[in-house]
Amino acid sequence: MGCCVTASRVVIVLFNFLFIIIGLLFIAGGLFLKLGSSVYKGALDSVQASIEKSISDTGGGSVKLNLDLGSVTEPIMFAFIGIGLFLLVICFLGCCGACYKFRVLLILYIIPSILILATEIIVVILFLGAPSVIQTPLASSLKSGIQSDFQDISGTNLVSVAWNIAMQQFKCCGANDYSDFTGASKWNINKYTGSCSGCILKTPLACCMTLPTSSSDVTCASAPTTSTNYLNTGCVKKVWNDYILANQAVIAGGFTGLAVFQV
């Protein structure tokens, strides 16, 4: 009996050592988002420069776009650091409870551990079996932001700059598709149509596969087709397919492995 108790304590300590590493990785990731913006900002500079050139070429004047990455990454940063600190606290309770036989600490450790296990199981189920449960509310929230705040390719507010860069970077249009922009309160569909009398923009210029180089060359947005425009490619599904599903085995395996290890 004594050997089993000792063995269980060793397992708890080893288990918590793993989660200490994971917690520290989350904290490190959060700090990187805060302090290492110059590293990943460089990847966006070329897209931003292309958009600025297209604005100038199509008669929008000289506009300097400045994506405030801090505003975009700050919620993620706090979430990462919060998760990391939470895991470290749980590990502290587990180690102290196991080593010093504190019943209260073990209870405080077991309850959150069960909640974490349940969360991991739910995430794996949704990830593999019902991705729309995640995608649909996310796309709806993003569409709401487009409808209320998106301006145009020369817009300098956070929503406009972020969407223009994202659509060029990920080769997509809107959260669901180009219809997300229909009726957007701040989007001027007559802007940048130049000499095209009677033309209106069906999609933002940033949805064009090749950004326009003159005010008379905006047909990719005023009369878009699937060969000139990403109009039917939603960014939520595009990013999900290209970056999440592409690493499906790794992500699902990681969550499943942690769940099995906890059990």
Coordinates of C-alpha atoms in Angstrom, one line a residue, residues 74-237:
E74 CA -2.7 42.1 -26.7
P75 CA -5.8 40.0 -26.0
I76 CA -3.9 36.9 -27.2
M77 CA -0.9 37.9 -25.1
F78 CA -2.9 38.3 -21.9
A79 CA -4.7 35.0 -22.6
F80 CA -1.4 33.1 -23.1
I81 CA 0.1 34.6 -19.9
G82 CA -3.1 34.0 -18.0
I83 CA -3.2 30.3 -19.1
G84 CA 0.5 29.9 -18.2
L85 CA 0.1 31.4 -14.7
F86 CA -3.0 29.3 -14.1
L87 CA -1.1 26.1 -15.0
L88 CA 1.8 27.1 -12.8
V89 CA -0.6 27.6 -9.8
I90 CA -2.2 24.3 -10.4
C91 CA 1.2 22.6 -10.6
F92 CA 2.2 24.2 -7.4
L93 CA -0.9 22.9 -5.6
G94 CA -0.4 19.4 -7.0
C95 CA 3.3 19.2 -6.0
C96 CA 2.8 20.6 -2.6
G97 CA -0.3 18.5 -2.0
A98 CA 1.5 15.3 -3.1
C99 CA 4.8 16.0 -1.3
Y100 CA 3.5 17.3 2.0
K101 CA 0.2 15.3 2.0
F102 CA -2.0 18.4 2.2
R103 CA -5.5 17.1 1.5
V104 CA -7.0 20.5 0.8
L105 CA -4.3 21.3 -1.8
L106 CA -4.9 18.0 -3.5
I107 CA -8.6 18.7 -3.8
L108 CA -7.8 22.2 -5.2
Y109 CA -5.5 20.5 -7.6
I110 CA -7.9 17.7 -8.7
I111 CA -10.9 19.9 -9.4
P112 CA -9.2 22.2 -12.0
S113 CA -7.4 19.1 -13.4
I114 CA -10.8 17.5 -14.1
L115 CA -12.0 20.8 -15.7
I116 CA -8.9 20.9 -17.9
L117 CA -9.4 17.3 -19.0
A118 CA -13.0 18.0 -19.9
T119 CA -12.0 21.0 -21.9
E120 CA -9.4 19.0 -23.8
I121 CA -11.9 16.4 -24.7
I122 CA -14.4 19.0 -25.8
V123 CA -11.8 20.8 -27.9
V124 CA -10.7 17.5 -29.7
I125 CA -14.4 16.6 -30.4
L126 CA -15.2 20.0 -31.8
F127 CA -11.9 20.2 -33.7
L128 CA -12.3 16.8 -35.4
G129 CA -16.1 16.4 -35.6
A130 CA -17.8 19.8 -35.6
P131 CA -15.5 22.7 -36.7
S132 CA -18.5 24.8 -37.7
V133 CA -19.3 25.2 -34.0
I134 CA -16.1 27.3 -33.8
Q135 CA -16.1 28.8 -37.3
T136 CA -19.7 30.1 -37.4
P137 CA -19.7 32.3 -34.3
L138 CA -16.1 33.5 -35.1
A139 CA -17.2 34.5 -38.7
S140 CA -20.3 36.1 -37.4
S141 CA -18.3 38.3 -35.0
L142 CA -15.8 39.3 -37.7
K143 CA -18.6 40.1 -40.1
S144 CA -20.1 42.4 -37.5
G145 CA -16.9 44.3 -37.3
I146 CA -16.7 44.6 -41.0
Q147 CA -20.3 46.0 -41.2
S148 CA -19.6 48.7 -38.6
D149 CA -16.0 49.7 -39.1
F150 CA -14.5 48.7 -42.5
Q151 CA -13.8 51.7 -44.7
D152 CA -11.8 50.8 -47.8
I153 CA -8.3 50.0 -49.0
S154 CA -7.1 53.4 -47.7
G155 CA -8.8 53.1 -44.4
T156 CA -6.4 53.7 -41.5
N157 CA -8.5 52.4 -38.6
L158 CA -7.6 49.0 -37.1
V159 CA -10.4 47.0 -38.7
S160 CA -9.7 48.3 -42.2
V161 CA -5.9 47.9 -42.1
A162 CA -6.2 44.5 -40.5
W163 CA -8.7 43.2 -43.1
N164 CA -6.8 44.6 -46.1
I165 CA -3.6 43.0 -45.0
A166 CA -5.2 39.7 -44.0
M167 CA -7.1 39.4 -47.3
Q168 CA -3.9 39.9 -49.3
Q169 CA -1.8 37.8 -47.0
F170 CA -4.2 34.8 -46.8
K171 CA -5.7 35.2 -50.3
C172 CA -9.3 35.5 -49.2
C173 CA -12.2 38.0 -49.0
G174 CA -14.2 38.7 -45.9
A175 CA -14.9 36.3 -43.0
N176 CA -17.4 34.2 -45.1
D177 CA -17.1 35.7 -48.6
Y178 CA -17.4 39.1 -50.3
S179 CA -21.0 39.5 -49.2
D180 CA -19.8 40.3 -45.7
F181 CA -19.0 43.8 -47.1
T182 CA -22.5 44.4 -48.6
G183 CA -24.1 47.3 -46.8
A184 CA -21.0 48.0 -44.7
S185 CA -21.9 51.5 -43.2
K186 CA -18.4 53.1 -43.8
W187 CA -17.5 51.5 -47.1
N188 CA -17.7 53.8 -50.1
I189 CA -18.4 51.6 -53.0
N190 CA -18.0 54.5 -55.5
K191 CA -14.5 55.3 -54.4
Y192 CA -11.6 54.3 -56.7
T193 CA -13.9 53.6 -59.7
G194 CA -12.1 56.5 -61.5
S195 CA -13.1 56.8 -65.2
C196 CA -15.4 53.8 -65.0
S197 CA -18.7 55.6 -65.3
G198 CA -21.5 54.0 -63.3
C199 CA -19.2 51.4 -61.8
I200 CA -19.5 50.4 -58.2
L201 CA -17.2 48.1 -56.2
K202 CA -18.6 44.7 -55.5
T203 CA -15.7 43.8 -53.3
P204 CA -12.9 45.7 -51.6
L205 CA -9.8 46.2 -53.8
A206 CA -7.9 44.1 -51.3
C207 CA -9.9 41.1 -52.4
C208 CA -8.3 41.3 -55.9
M209 CA -5.7 38.7 -56.7
T210 CA -3.5 41.4 -58.2
L211 CA -3.9 44.8 -56.7
P212 CA -5.0 47.5 -59.2
T213 CA -2.3 49.8 -60.5
S214 CA -4.5 52.6 -61.8
S215 CA -7.9 54.1 -61.2
S216 CA -9.1 52.8 -64.6
D217 CA -8.1 49.2 -63.7
V218 CA -10.5 48.3 -60.9
T219 CA -12.6 45.7 -62.8
C220 CA -11.2 43.0 -60.5
A221 CA -13.4 44.6 -57.8
S222 CA -16.2 46.2 -59.8
A223 CA -16.8 43.1 -62.0
P224 CA -15.1 40.4 -60.0
T225 CA -14.6 36.8 -61.2
T226 CA -13.0 33.8 -59.6
S227 CA -10.0 34.2 -61.8
T228 CA -9.4 37.8 -60.7
N229 CA -10.8 38.0 -57.2
Y230 CA -10.9 35.9 -54.0
L231 CA -14.6 36.9 -53.7
N232 CA -15.9 33.4 -52.8
T233 CA -13.0 32.4 -50.5
G234 CA -13.8 33.3 -46.8
C235 CA -10.9 34.0 -44.6
V236 CA -12.1 32.0 -41.7
K237 CA -12.3 28.7 -43.6

